[in-house]
mmCIF file of C-alpha atoms in Angstrom:
data_model
loop_
_atom_site.group_PDB
_atom_site.id
_atom_site.type_symbol
_atom_site.label_atom_id
_atom_site.label_comp_id
_atom_site.label_asym_id
_atom_site.label_seq_id
_atom_site.Cartn_x
_atom_site.Cartn_y
_atom_site.Cartn_z
ATOM 1 C CA UNK O 31 -1.779 -6.570 -54.014
ATOM 2 C CA UNK O 32 -2.131 -7.343 -50.343
ATOM 3 C CA UNK O 33 -4.579 -10.081 -49.266
ATOM 4 C CA UNK O 34 -7.025 -7.685 -47.560
ATOM 5 C CA UNK O 35 -7.293 -5.550 -50.676
ATOM 6 C CA UNK O 36 -7.637 -8.608 -52.864
ATOM 7 C CA UNK O 37 -10.549 -9.770 -50.726
ATOM 8 C CA UNK O 38 -12.225 -6.379 -51.073
ATOM 9 C CA UNK O 39 -11.649 -6.520 -54.833
ATOM 10 C CA UNK O 40 -13.423 -9.887 -55.113
ATOM 11 C CA UNK O 41 -16.243 -8.737 -52.851
ATOM 12 C CA UNK O 42 -16.793 -5.572 -54.895
ATOM 13 C CA UNK O 43 -16.754 -7.459 -58.195
ATOM 14 C CA UNK O 44 -19.181 -9.995 -56.715
ATOM 15 C CA UNK O 45 -21.507 -7.164 -55.653
ATOM 16 C CA UNK O 46 -21.459 -5.702 -59.164
ATOM 17 C CA UNK O 47 -22.002 -9.063 -60.870
ATOM 18 C CA UNK O 48 -24.956 -9.890 -58.601
ATOM 19 C CA UNK O 49 -26.523 -6.480 -59.237
ATOM 20 C CA UNK O 50 -26.077 -6.868 -63.007
ATOM 21 C CA UNK O 51 -27.428 -10.418 -63.036
ATOM 22 C CA UNK O 52 -30.486 -9.435 -60.991
ATOM 23 C CA UNK O 53 -31.282 -6.569 -63.324
ATOM 24 C CA UNK O 54 -30.734 -8.701 -66.424
ATOM 25 C CA UNK O 55 -33.096 -11.367 -65.053
ATOM 26 C CA UNK O 56 -35.755 -8.789 -64.202
ATOM 27 C CA UNK O 57 -35.549 -7.404 -67.737
ATOM 28 C CA UNK O 58 -35.705 -10.876 -69.290
ATOM 29 C CA UNK O 59 -38.732 -11.803 -67.169
ATOM 30 C CA UNK O 60 -40.510 -8.577 -68.089
ATOM 31 C CA UNK O 61 -40.068 -9.548 -71.736
ATOM 32 C CA UNK O 62 -42.652 -7.954 -73.974
ATOM 33 C CA UNK O 63 -43.945 -5.701 -71.205
ATOM 34 C CA UNK O 64 -40.868 -3.529 -71.705
ATOM 35 C CA UNK O 65 -42.128 -2.553 -75.142
ATOM 36 C CA UNK O 66 -43.990 0.692 -75.342
ATOM 37 C CA UNK O 67 -46.269 -0.384 -78.201
ATOM 38 C CA UNK O 68 -47.363 -3.359 -80.281
ATOM 39 C CA UNK O 69 -45.974 -3.613 -83.844
ATOM 40 C CA UNK O 70 -48.406 -4.145 -86.776
ATOM 41 C CA UNK O 71 -47.711 -7.906 -86.890
ATOM 42 C CA UNK O 72 -49.037 -8.338 -83.326
ATOM 43 C CA UNK O 73 -52.192 -6.344 -84.062
ATOM 44 C CA UNK O 74 -52.845 -8.086 -87.384
ATOM 45 C CA UNK O 75 -52.283 -11.592 -86.019
ATOM 46 C CA UNK O 76 -54.625 -11.067 -83.062
ATOM 47 C CA UNK O 77 -51.937 -11.196 -80.355
ATOM 48 C CA UNK O 78 -53.276 -7.907 -79.039
ATOM 49 C CA UNK O 79 -56.028 -7.963 -76.385
ATOM 50 C CA UNK O 80 -59.297 -6.489 -77.660
ATOM 51 C CA UNK O 81 -61.240 -3.841 -75.742
ATOM 52 C CA UNK O 82 -58.273 -2.901 -73.596
ATOM 53 C CA UNK O 83 -56.364 0.369 -73.588
ATOM 54 C CA UNK O 84 -53.147 -0.309 -75.547
ATOM 55 C CA UNK O 85 -50.613 1.386 -77.792
ATOM 56 C CA UNK O 86 -49.710 0.236 -81.271
ATOM 57 C CA UNK O 87 -47.395 1.669 -83.910
ATOM 58 C CA UNK O 88 -46.518 1.503 -87.579
ATOM 59 C CA UNK O 89 -45.805 3.533 -90.682
ATOM 60 C CA UNK O 90 -48.704 5.393 -92.320
ATOM 61 C CA UNK O 91 -49.380 3.536 -95.573
ATOM 62 C CA UNK O 92 -49.257 5.698 -98.723
ATOM 63 C CA UNK O 93 -52.667 6.727 -100.080
ATOM 64 C CA UNK O 94 -54.458 5.228 -97.083
ATOM 65 C CA UNK O 95 -55.362 8.472 -95.290
ATOM 66 C CA UNK O 96 -59.085 9.127 -95.633
ATOM 67 C CA UNK O 97 -60.322 12.384 -94.078
ATOM 68 C CA UNK O 98 -63.999 13.222 -93.599
ATOM 69 C CA UNK O 99 -64.649 16.587 -95.303
ATOM 70 C CA UNK O 100 -67.128 17.806 -92.669
ATOM 71 C CA UNK O 101 -65.493 16.616 -89.413
ATOM 72 C CA UNK O 102 -62.160 15.824 -87.769
ATOM 73 C CA UNK O 103 -62.681 12.102 -88.300
ATOM 74 C CA UNK O 104 -59.867 10.384 -90.147
ATOM 75 C CA UNK O 105 -59.016 6.797 -91.077
ATOM 76 C CA UNK O 106 -55.626 5.474 -92.092
ATOM 77 C CA UNK O 107 -53.657 2.242 -92.286
ATOM 78 C CA UNK O 108 -50.490 1.528 -90.287
ATOM 79 C CA UNK O 109 -48.031 -1.000 -91.710
ATOM 80 C CA UNK O 110 -44.543 -2.418 -91.146
ATOM 81 C CA UNK O 111 -43.974 -2.727 -94.930
ATOM 82 C CA UNK O 112 -43.470 -6.442 -94.316
ATOM 83 C CA UNK O 113 -47.000 -7.573 -95.051
ATOM 84 C CA UNK O 114 -48.716 -6.709 -91.766
ATOM 85 C CA UNK O 115 -51.113 -3.793 -91.396
ATOM 86 C CA UNK O 116 -54.170 -2.596 -89.484
ATOM 87 C CA UNK O 117 -56.722 0.161 -89.882
ATOM 88 C CA UNK O 118 -56.985 3.093 -87.481
ATOM 89 C CA UNK O 119 -59.956 5.358 -86.863
ATOM 90 C CA UNK O 120 -59.407 8.648 -85.063
ATOM 91 C CA UNK O 121 -61.341 11.839 -84.364
ATOM 92 C CA UNK O 122 -59.214 14.856 -83.517
ATOM 93 C CA UNK O 123 -56.263 16.957 -84.560
ATOM 94 C CA UNK O 124 -53.283 15.021 -85.909
ATOM 95 C CA UNK O 125 -49.705 15.914 -84.897
ATOM 96 C CA UNK O 126 -47.719 18.224 -87.200
ATOM 97 C CA UNK O 127 -45.411 15.411 -88.239
ATOM 98 C CA UNK O 128 -48.291 13.171 -89.338
ATOM 99 C CA UNK O 129 -47.891 12.247 -93.002
ATOM 100 C CA UNK O 130 -47.767 9.229 -95.260
ATOM 101 C CA UNK O 131 -44.658 7.144 -94.700
ATOM 102 C CA UNK O 132 -44.208 8.546 -91.183
ATOM 103 C CA UNK O 133 -43.855 6.407 -88.055
ATOM 104 C CA UNK O 134 -46.956 6.851 -85.887
ATOM 105 C CA UNK O 135 -48.080 5.573 -82.485
ATOM 106 C CA UNK O 136 -51.759 5.265 -81.626
ATOM 107 C CA UNK O 137 -53.273 4.819 -78.182
ATOM 108 C CA UNK O 138 -56.738 3.372 -77.801
ATOM 109 C CA UNK O 139 -58.673 0.119 -78.187
ATOM 110 C CA UNK O 140 -59.005 -2.515 -80.846
ATOM 111 C CA UNK O 141 -62.693 -3.037 -81.648
ATOM 112 C CA UNK O 142 -64.398 -6.303 -82.572
ATOM 113 C CA UNK O 143 -64.071 -5.573 -86.287
ATOM 114 C CA UNK O 144 -60.282 -5.290 -85.963
ATOM 115 C CA UNK O 145 -60.200 -1.520 -86.383
ATOM 116 C CA UNK O 146 -58.065 0.409 -83.928
ATOM 117 C CA UNK O 147 -60.176 3.134 -82.286
ATOM 118 C CA UNK O 148 -57.472 5.671 -81.404
ATOM 119 C CA UNK O 149 -57.904 8.267 -78.684
ATOM 120 C CA UNK O 150 -54.411 9.738 -79.075
ATOM 121 C CA UNK O 151 -52.008 9.882 -82.002
ATOM 122 C CA UNK O 152 -48.268 10.387 -81.424
ATOM 123 C CA UNK O 153 -45.607 10.975 -84.078
ATOM 124 C CA UNK O 154 -42.419 8.912 -83.885
ATOM 125 C CA UNK O 155 -39.683 10.656 -85.815
ATOM 126 C CA UNK O 156 -36.572 8.759 -86.877
ATOM 127 C CA UNK O 157 -32.915 9.455 -86.121
ATOM 128 C CA UNK O 158 -32.181 11.088 -89.492
ATOM 129 C CA UNK O 159 -31.880 14.852 -89.764
ATOM 130 C CA UNK O 160 -31.548 16.768 -93.007
ATOM 131 C CA UNK O 161 -31.821 20.396 -94.175
ATOM 132 C CA UNK O 162 -34.862 20.977 -96.467
ATOM 133 C CA UNK O 163 -32.724 21.942 -99.503
ATOM 134 C CA UNK O 164 -30.744 18.700 -99.332
ATOM 135 C CA UNK O 165 -33.965 16.808 -98.834
ATOM 136 C CA UNK O 166 -35.289 18.111 -102.163
ATOM 137 C CA UNK O 167 -32.120 17.097 -103.986
ATOM 138 C CA UNK O 168 -32.045 13.472 -102.921
ATOM 139 C CA UNK O 169 -35.405 11.974 -102.232
ATOM 140 C CA UNK O 170 -35.074 11.460 -98.535
ATOM 141 C CA UNK O 171 -32.622 9.868 -96.128
ATOM 142 C CA UNK O 172 -35.437 7.434 -95.526
ATOM 143 C CA UNK O 173 -38.944 8.463 -94.818
ATOM 144 C CA UNK O 174 -39.233 4.698 -94.639
ATOM 145 C CA UNK O 175 -35.834 4.111 -93.022
ATOM 146 C CA UNK O 176 -37.353 3.664 -89.596
ATOM 147 C CA UNK O 177 -39.790 1.014 -90.830
ATOM 148 C CA UNK O 178 -37.419 -1.549 -89.317
ATOM 149 C CA UNK O 179 -38.323 -0.177 -85.882
ATOM 150 C CA UNK O 180 -41.840 -1.526 -86.343
ATOM 151 C CA UNK O 181 -40.682 -5.001 -87.299
ATOM 152 C CA UNK O 182 -40.569 -8.022 -85.061
ATOM 153 C CA UNK O 183 -38.707 -7.275 -81.803
ATOM 154 C CA UNK O 184 -35.490 -9.111 -81.029
ATOM 155 C CA UNK B 148 8.428 2.765 -68.743
ATOM 156 C CA UNK B 149 4.755 3.585 -69.310
ATOM 157 C CA UNK B 150 3.763 1.129 -66.630
ATOM 158 C CA UNK B 151 5.988 2.712 -63.994
ATOM 159 C CA UNK B 152 4.741 6.186 -64.928
ATOM 160 C CA UNK B 153 1.159 4.960 -64.531
ATOM 161 C CA UNK B 154 2.018 3.378 -61.227
ATOM 162 C CA UNK B 155 3.557 6.557 -59.892
ATOM 163 C CA UNK B 156 0.478 8.516 -61.082
ATOM 164 C CA UNK B 157 -1.743 6.003 -59.271
ATOM 165 C CA UNK B 158 0.207 6.471 -56.039
ATOM 166 C CA UNK B 159 0.200 10.242 -56.362
ATOM 167 C CA UNK B 160 -3.605 10.136 -56.741
ATOM 168 C CA UNK B 161 -3.676 8.977 -53.130
ATOM 169 C CA UNK B 162 -2.490 12.407 -52.048
ATOM 170 C CA UNK B 163 -5.175 15.110 -51.944
ATOM 171 C CA UNK B 164 -2.453 17.730 -51.694
ATOM 172 C CA UNK B 165 -0.794 16.605 -54.923
ATOM 173 C CA UNK B 166 -4.169 16.616 -56.664
ATOM 174 C CA UNK B 167 -4.955 20.083 -55.363
ATOM 175 C CA UNK B 168 -1.723 21.535 -56.686
ATOM 176 C CA UNK B 169 -1.888 19.680 -59.981
ATOM 177 C CA UNK B 170 -5.507 20.630 -60.734
ATOM 178 C CA UNK B 171 -5.007 24.381 -60.467
ATOM 179 C CA UNK B 172 -3.825 24.694 -64.074
ATOM 180 C CA UNK B 173 -6.475 22.266 -65.300
ATOM 181 C CA UNK B 174 -9.286 24.293 -63.779
ATOM 182 C CA UNK B 175 -8.000 27.380 -65.532
ATOM 183 C CA UNK B 176 -7.578 25.700 -68.937
ATOM 184 C CA UNK B 177 -10.871 23.786 -68.842
ATOM 185 C CA UNK B 178 -12.806 26.830 -67.653
ATOM 186 C CA UNK B 179 -11.684 28.982 -70.569
ATOM 187 C CA UNK B 180 -12.116 26.179 -73.080
ATOM 188 C CA UNK B 181 -15.676 25.585 -71.832
ATOM 189 C CA UNK B 182 -16.549 29.265 -72.123
ATOM 190 C CA UNK B 183 -15.228 29.533 -75.691
ATOM 191 C CA UNK B 184 -16.685 26.229 -76.906
ATOM 192 C CA UNK B 185 -20.114 26.815 -75.382
ATOM 193 C CA UNK B 186 -20.350 30.371 -76.703
ATOM 194 C CA UNK B 187 -19.241 29.372 -80.218
ATOM 195 C CA UNK B 188 -21.330 26.201 -80.259
ATOM 196 C CA UNK B 189 -24.464 27.941 -79.046
ATOM 197 C CA UNK B 190 -24.331 30.705 -81.665
ATOM 198 C CA UNK B 191 -23.496 28.169 -84.384
ATOM 199 C CA UNK B 192 -26.334 25.863 -83.363
ATOM 200 C CA UNK B 193 -28.977 28.553 -82.969
ATOM 201 C CA UNK B 194 -28.113 30.925 -85.806
ATOM 202 C CA UNK B 195 -26.131 29.060 -88.474
ATOM 203 C CA UNK B 196 -27.005 25.369 -88.467
ATOM 204 C CA UNK B 197 -29.737 24.564 -90.998
ATOM 205 C CA UNK B 198 -33.265 23.664 -89.886
ATOM 206 C CA UNK B 199 -34.516 20.095 -90.239
ATOM 207 C CA UNK B 200 -36.701 19.178 -93.219
ATOM 208 C CA UNK B 201 -39.330 17.614 -90.958
ATOM 209 C CA UNK B 202 -39.095 19.269 -87.579
ATOM 210 C CA UNK B 203 -38.051 22.756 -88.652
ATOM 211 C CA UNK B 204 -36.363 24.726 -85.889
ATOM 212 C CA UNK B 205 -37.542 22.629 -82.965
ATOM 213 C CA UNK B 206 -34.828 20.060 -83.684
ATOM 214 C CA UNK B 207 -32.274 22.622 -82.417
ATOM 215 C CA UNK B 208 -33.186 21.574 -78.865
ATOM 216 C CA UNK B 209 -30.959 18.602 -79.712
ATOM 217 C CA UNK B 210 -27.902 20.856 -79.337
ATOM 218 C CA UNK B 211 -28.573 21.071 -75.595
ATOM 219 C CA UNK B 212 -30.464 17.823 -75.080
ATOM 220 C CA UNK B 213 -27.818 15.452 -76.483
ATOM 221 C CA UNK B 214 -24.746 16.912 -74.701
ATOM 222 C CA UNK B 215 -26.657 17.214 -71.407
ATOM 223 C CA UNK B 216 -27.688 13.554 -71.553
ATOM 224 C CA UNK B 217 -24.203 12.400 -72.626
ATOM 225 C CA UNK B 218 -22.359 14.248 -69.866
ATOM 226 C CA UNK B 219 -24.965 13.263 -67.255
ATOM 227 C CA UNK B 220 -24.317 9.595 -68.065
ATOM 228 C CA UNK B 221 -20.540 10.075 -68.282
ATOM 229 C CA UNK B 222 -20.488 11.703 -64.845
ATOM 230 C CA UNK B 223 -22.397 8.730 -63.485
ATOM 231 C CA UNK B 224 -19.888 6.321 -65.042
ATOM 232 C CA UNK B 225 -17.156 8.405 -63.407
ATOM 233 C CA UNK B 226 -18.925 8.049 -60.050
ATOM 234 C CA UNK B 227 -19.274 4.295 -60.509
ATOM 235 C CA UNK B 228 -15.574 3.896 -61.315
ATOM 236 C CA UNK B 229 -14.649 6.162 -58.384
ATOM 237 C CA UNK B 230 -16.932 4.077 -56.163
ATOM 238 C CA UNK B 231 -15.215 0.875 -57.281
ATOM 239 C CA UNK B 232 -11.727 2.259 -56.642
ATOM 240 C CA UNK B 233 -12.893 3.691 -53.335
ATOM 241 C CA UNK B 234 -14.301 0.376 -52.174
ATOM 242 C CA UNK B 235 -11.220 -1.641 -53.092
ATOM 243 C CA UNK B 236 -8.296 0.741 -52.573
ATOM 244 C CA UNK B 237 -9.861 3.079 -49.961
ATOM 245 C CA UNK B 238 -8.515 6.099 -51.788
ATOM 246 C CA UNK B 239 -9.634 9.371 -50.191
ATOM 247 C CA UNK B 240 -9.915 11.205 -53.450
ATOM 248 C CA UNK B 241 -12.656 8.931 -54.830
ATOM 249 C CA UNK B 242 -15.247 10.084 -52.319
ATOM 250 C CA UNK B 243 -14.249 13.675 -53.059
ATOM 251 C CA UNK B 244 -14.896 12.951 -56.747
ATOM 252 C CA UNK B 245 -18.317 11.419 -56.041
ATOM 253 C CA UNK B 246 -19.321 14.369 -53.850
ATOM 254 C CA UNK B 247 -18.180 16.806 -56.533
ATOM 255 C CA UNK B 248 -19.884 15.018 -59.460
ATOM 256 C CA UNK B 249 -23.297 14.599 -57.816
ATOM 257 C CA UNK B 250 -24.820 18.089 -58.100
ATOM 258 C CA UNK B 251 -23.783 18.629 -61.726
ATOM 259 C CA UNK B 252 -24.887 15.142 -62.779
ATOM 260 C CA UNK B 253 -28.244 15.682 -61.133
ATOM 261 C CA UNK B 254 -28.702 19.063 -62.826
ATOM 262 C CA UNK B 255 -27.679 17.786 -66.256
ATOM 263 C CA UNK B 256 -30.041 14.798 -66.018
ATOM 264 C CA UNK B 257 -32.836 17.189 -65.102
ATOM 265 C CA UNK B 258 -31.838 19.364 -68.058
ATOM 266 C CA UNK B 259 -31.899 16.359 -70.413
ATOM 267 C CA UNK B 260 -35.358 15.380 -69.156
ATOM 268 C CA UNK B 261 -36.647 18.938 -69.413
ATOM 269 C CA UNK B 262 -35.307 19.609 -72.909
ATOM 270 C CA UNK B 263 -36.567 16.192 -74.004
ATOM 271 C CA UNK B 264 -40.003 17.112 -72.760
ATOM 272 C CA UNK B 265 -39.982 20.465 -74.546
ATOM 273 C CA UNK B 266 -38.789 18.709 -77.710
ATOM 274 C CA UNK B 267 -41.404 15.978 -77.369
ATOM 275 C CA UNK B 268 -44.314 18.397 -77.304
ATOM 276 C CA UNK B 269 -43.982 19.627 -80.941
ATOM 277 C CA UNK B 270 -42.563 16.406 -82.433
ATOM 278 C CA UNK B 271 -44.191 13.501 -80.578
ATOM 279 C CA UNK B 272 -47.298 15.477 -79.656
ATOM 280 C CA UNK B 273 -46.745 14.715 -75.970
ATOM 281 C CA UNK B 274 -44.815 16.203 -73.046
ATOM 282 C CA UNK B 275 -44.027 12.824 -71.532
ATOM 283 C CA UNK B 276 -44.412 9.184 -72.538
ATOM 284 C CA UNK B 277 -43.362 6.143 -70.528
ATOM 285 C CA UNK B 278 -40.955 4.380 -72.864
ATOM 286 C CA UNK B 279 -37.649 2.580 -72.234
ATOM 287 C CA UNK B 280 -35.449 5.605 -72.830
ATOM 288 C CA UNK B 281 -37.421 8.148 -70.825
ATOM 289 C CA UNK B 282 -37.955 5.802 -67.868
ATOM 290 C CA UNK B 283 -34.302 4.697 -67.666
ATOM 291 C CA UNK B 284 -33.221 8.358 -67.777
ATOM 292 C CA UNK B 285 -35.702 9.120 -64.998
ATOM 293 C CA UNK B 286 -34.108 6.268 -63.020
ATOM 294 C CA UNK B 287 -30.707 7.922 -63.556
ATOM 295 C CA UNK B 288 -32.135 11.127 -62.080
ATOM 296 C CA UNK B 289 -33.504 9.236 -59.062
ATOM 297 C CA UNK B 290 -30.110 7.532 -58.566
ATOM 298 C CA UNK B 291 -28.430 10.941 -58.412
ATOM 299 C CA UNK B 292 -31.088 12.277 -56.033
ATOM 300 C CA UNK B 293 -30.896 9.101 -53.938
ATOM 301 C CA UNK B 294 -27.118 9.231 -53.465
ATOM 302 C CA UNK B 295 -27.337 12.942 -52.721
ATOM 303 C CA UNK B 296 -30.033 12.415 -50.073
ATOM 304 C CA UNK B 297 -28.138 9.469 -48.601
ATOM 305 C CA UNK B 298 -25.002 11.568 -48.192
ATOM 306 C CA UNK B 299 -26.974 14.266 -46.429
ATOM 307 C CA UNK B 300 -28.465 11.679 -44.066
ATOM 308 C CA UNK B 301 -25.228 9.922 -42.960
ATOM 309 C CA UNK B 302 -23.058 12.002 -40.619
ATOM 310 C CA UNK B 303 -19.966 9.731 -40.471
ATOM 311 C CA UNK B 304 -17.503 10.330 -43.304
ATOM 312 C CA UNK B 305 -16.342 6.719 -43.637
ATOM 313 C CA UNK B 306 -19.807 5.169 -43.712
ATOM 314 C CA UNK B 307 -21.080 7.921 -46.016
ATOM 315 C CA UNK B 308 -18.246 7.269 -48.476
ATOM 316 C CA UNK B 309 -18.818 3.514 -48.426
ATOM 317 C CA UNK B 310 -22.604 3.718 -48.809
ATOM 318 C CA UNK B 311 -22.487 6.154 -51.715
ATOM 319 C CA UNK B 312 -19.731 4.108 -53.402
ATOM 320 C CA UNK B 313 -21.886 0.962 -53.232
ATOM 321 C CA UNK B 314 -24.951 2.683 -54.708
ATOM 322 C CA UNK B 315 -22.906 4.464 -57.370
ATOM 323 C CA UNK B 316 -21.416 1.109 -58.408
ATOM 324 C CA UNK B 317 -24.698 -0.835 -58.367
ATOM 325 C CA UNK B 318 -26.469 1.975 -60.260
ATOM 326 C CA UNK B 319 -23.980 1.477 -63.107
ATOM 327 C CA UNK B 320 -26.231 -1.299 -64.461
ATOM 328 C CA UNK B 321 -28.650 1.438 -65.523
ATOM 329 C CA UNK B 322 -26.148 2.972 -67.968
ATOM 330 C CA UNK B 323 -26.269 0.195 -70.627
ATOM 331 C CA UNK B 324 -30.049 0.097 -70.160
ATOM 332 C CA UNK B 325 -30.292 3.783 -71.104
ATOM 333 C CA UNK B 326 -27.936 3.240 -74.028
ATOM 334 C CA UNK B 327 -29.616 0.160 -75.513
ATOM 335 C CA UNK B 328 -33.237 0.848 -74.491
ATOM 336 C CA UNK B 329 -33.993 2.160 -77.981
ATOM 337 C CA UNK B 330 -32.620 -1.028 -79.565
ATOM 338 C CA UNK B 331 -33.908 -3.687 -77.179
ATOM 339 C CA UNK B 332 -37.507 -2.489 -77.062
ATOM 340 C CA UNK B 333 -40.103 -0.634 -79.077
ATOM 341 C CA UNK B 334 -39.772 2.933 -77.833
ATOM 342 C CA UNK B 335 -41.160 6.273 -78.906
ATOM 343 C CA UNK B 336 -37.650 7.716 -78.631
ATOM 344 C CA UNK B 337 -35.687 7.375 -81.874
ATOM 345 C CA UNK B 338 -32.457 5.314 -81.948
ATOM 346 C CA UNK B 339 -29.014 6.939 -81.830
ATOM 347 C CA UNK B 340 -28.008 9.222 -84.721
ATOM 348 C CA UNK B 341 -24.344 8.565 -83.947
ATOM 349 C CA UNK B 342 -22.777 5.128 -83.773
ATOM 350 C CA UNK B 343 -19.161 4.038 -83.872
ATOM 351 C CA UNK B 344 -19.599 1.852 -86.928
ATOM 352 C CA UNK B 345 -21.723 4.045 -89.191
ATOM 353 C CA UNK B 346 -21.537 7.609 -90.412
ATOM 354 C CA UNK B 347 -23.753 10.180 -88.631
ATOM 355 C CA UNK B 348 -27.412 10.250 -89.668
ATOM 356 C CA UNK B 349 -27.143 13.958 -90.459
ATOM 357 C CA UNK B 350 -24.939 16.155 -92.691
ATOM 358 C CA UNK B 351 -21.762 17.810 -91.371
ATOM 359 C CA UNK B 352 -23.309 21.289 -91.069
ATOM 360 C CA UNK B 353 -25.688 19.792 -88.517
ATOM 361 C CA UNK B 354 -23.345 17.593 -86.496
ATOM 362 C CA UNK B 355 -20.330 19.932 -86.375
ATOM 363 C CA UNK B 356 -22.046 22.420 -84.017
ATOM 364 C CA UNK B 357 -23.274 19.469 -81.974
ATOM 365 C CA UNK B 358 -19.697 18.234 -81.616
ATOM 366 C CA UNK B 359 -18.626 21.695 -80.398
ATOM 367 C CA UNK B 360 -21.493 21.728 -77.875
ATOM 368 C CA UNK B 361 -20.604 18.229 -76.643
ATOM 369 C CA UNK B 362 -16.951 19.260 -76.141
ATOM 370 C CA UNK B 363 -18.183 22.450 -74.443
ATOM 371 C CA UNK B 364 -20.352 20.460 -72.028
ATOM 372 C CA UNK B 365 -17.503 18.035 -71.259
ATOM 373 C CA UNK B 366 -14.971 20.789 -70.576
ATOM 374 C CA UNK B 367 -17.560 22.612 -68.477
ATOM 375 C CA UNK B 368 -18.146 19.432 -66.484
ATOM 376 C CA UNK B 369 -14.375 19.014 -66.049
ATOM 377 C CA UNK B 370 -14.075 22.593 -64.848
ATOM 378 C CA UNK B 371 -17.019 22.319 -62.446
ATOM 379 C CA UNK B 372 -16.110 18.931 -60.980
ATOM 380 C CA UNK B 373 -12.420 19.827 -60.510
ATOM 381 C CA UNK B 374 -13.362 23.128 -58.852
ATOM 382 C CA UNK B 375 -15.804 21.395 -56.534
ATOM 383 C CA UNK B 376 -13.189 18.721 -55.738
ATOM 384 C CA UNK B 377 -10.642 21.417 -54.840
ATOM 385 C CA UNK B 378 -13.128 23.094 -52.526
ATOM 386 C CA UNK B 379 -14.000 19.751 -50.927
ATOM 387 C CA UNK B 380 -10.291 18.951 -50.413
ATOM 388 C CA UNK B 381 -9.730 22.312 -48.716
ATOM 389 C CA UNK B 382 -12.645 21.662 -46.375
ATOM 390 C CA UNK B 383 -11.561 18.119 -45.531
ATOM 391 C CA UNK B 384 -7.890 19.005 -45.037
ATOM 392 C CA UNK B 385 -8.639 22.282 -43.283
ATOM 393 C CA UNK B 386 -6.568 21.414 -40.205
ATOM 394 C CA UNK B 387 -3.406 20.365 -42.054
ATOM 395 C CA UNK B 388 -0.232 22.372 -42.378
ATOM 396 C CA UNK B 389 -0.212 22.540 -46.176
ATOM 397 C CA UNK B 390 -3.707 24.047 -46.329
ATOM 398 C CA UNK B 391 -2.825 26.664 -43.712
ATOM 399 C CA UNK B 392 0.335 27.478 -45.606
ATOM 400 C CA UNK B 393 -1.526 27.646 -48.911
ATOM 401 C CA UNK B 394 -4.266 29.878 -47.498
ATOM 402 C CA UNK B 395 -1.894 32.321 -45.796
ATOM 403 C CA UNK B 396 0.964 32.158 -48.258
ATOM 404 C CA UNK B 397 -0.885 32.859 -51.508
ATOM 405 C CA UNK B 398 -2.055 36.242 -52.680
ATOM 406 C CA UNK B 399 -5.866 36.744 -52.721
ATOM 407 C CA UNK B 400 -6.072 36.437 -56.515
ATOM 408 C CA UNK B 401 -4.843 32.847 -56.481
ATOM 409 C CA UNK B 402 -7.186 32.065 -53.618
ATOM 410 C CA UNK B 403 -10.170 33.193 -55.680
ATOM 411 C CA UNK B 404 -9.072 31.032 -58.574
ATOM 412 C CA UNK B 405 -8.818 28.023 -56.295
ATOM 413 C CA UNK B 406 -12.353 28.392 -54.979
#
């Protein structure tokens, strides 16, 4: 390799390394702000700011869904299946994928009593796909498989 | 033996004429393969693959969404590598490759964003959410648009090639961010269903049509980029003897195939 080309090679590699390092630093500095939602442990332990618009997520705890018979009001508990959970109160139509054991994101505010007053409910489906017939045969590739996604971040 | 063959290939790559002649067969083969794979994959995915137990039929958007996103990122990696080679070795062909990859990469990123949005409405309950995966893919789209706009704005060929090579290379840092966004952060987007180490998170009758669609998208990209590169080479080398000879010497059928 001739000297001129070698110099260009080093310069180009330097450019790429600097760009990568800058981006990596920016991401590291941003830290938790890169997360789209708070996991149950943050909400339960009070790390989450009260009375501010935030997003939180978790799995819908079995037998926790409590619907009002005469309105669209519903209450349920979101958990990470690792001991942390919080209660959500919502008035409105739930997404089609909403069910017990399903990953759910809620957007709204945490009130003084520690209940999450949700204004929007989003369904977070996992990466597993399965035809319905197979699903009946073996109870689920993991309705709870994605619970790990609500655990403590890296 | 292998090393010397590679070295001779490397040197030949410096010649646009050699590339033009060599790629003629490739364009033909890739074009037909793309047509067959896409047609078969589409029918298989829409009509024969089973529906998902949770999402029903809406999960079929995956058969366009996943290959579009994969090829959009692969084309960008190709541009980054071409940019690197162009900056160090000043090979003419690399800028031709960047110019030819841009429009398709831009379109496929837009397609991935659009199909993701249409898929998000019934499953997530939202057209668009700002999470790590969606934002980094949006950044990929802006990188494509940015390089495209930059090329339109710079009249000089040398400066244009150098500027787009630098941005293509620097923008490469976004690729691992897209890939690992769903693992590094809490995102609404689900993690990958396919990883090198583990078996697919879906049965074979679901991933087989996806594999066909992915191959279809890749061959289509190969066909499109090679065709665009051939056109670009003809335009850039328009004054040379070999282009004049090729244009006047061939019968019109071959000319059509080339363009």
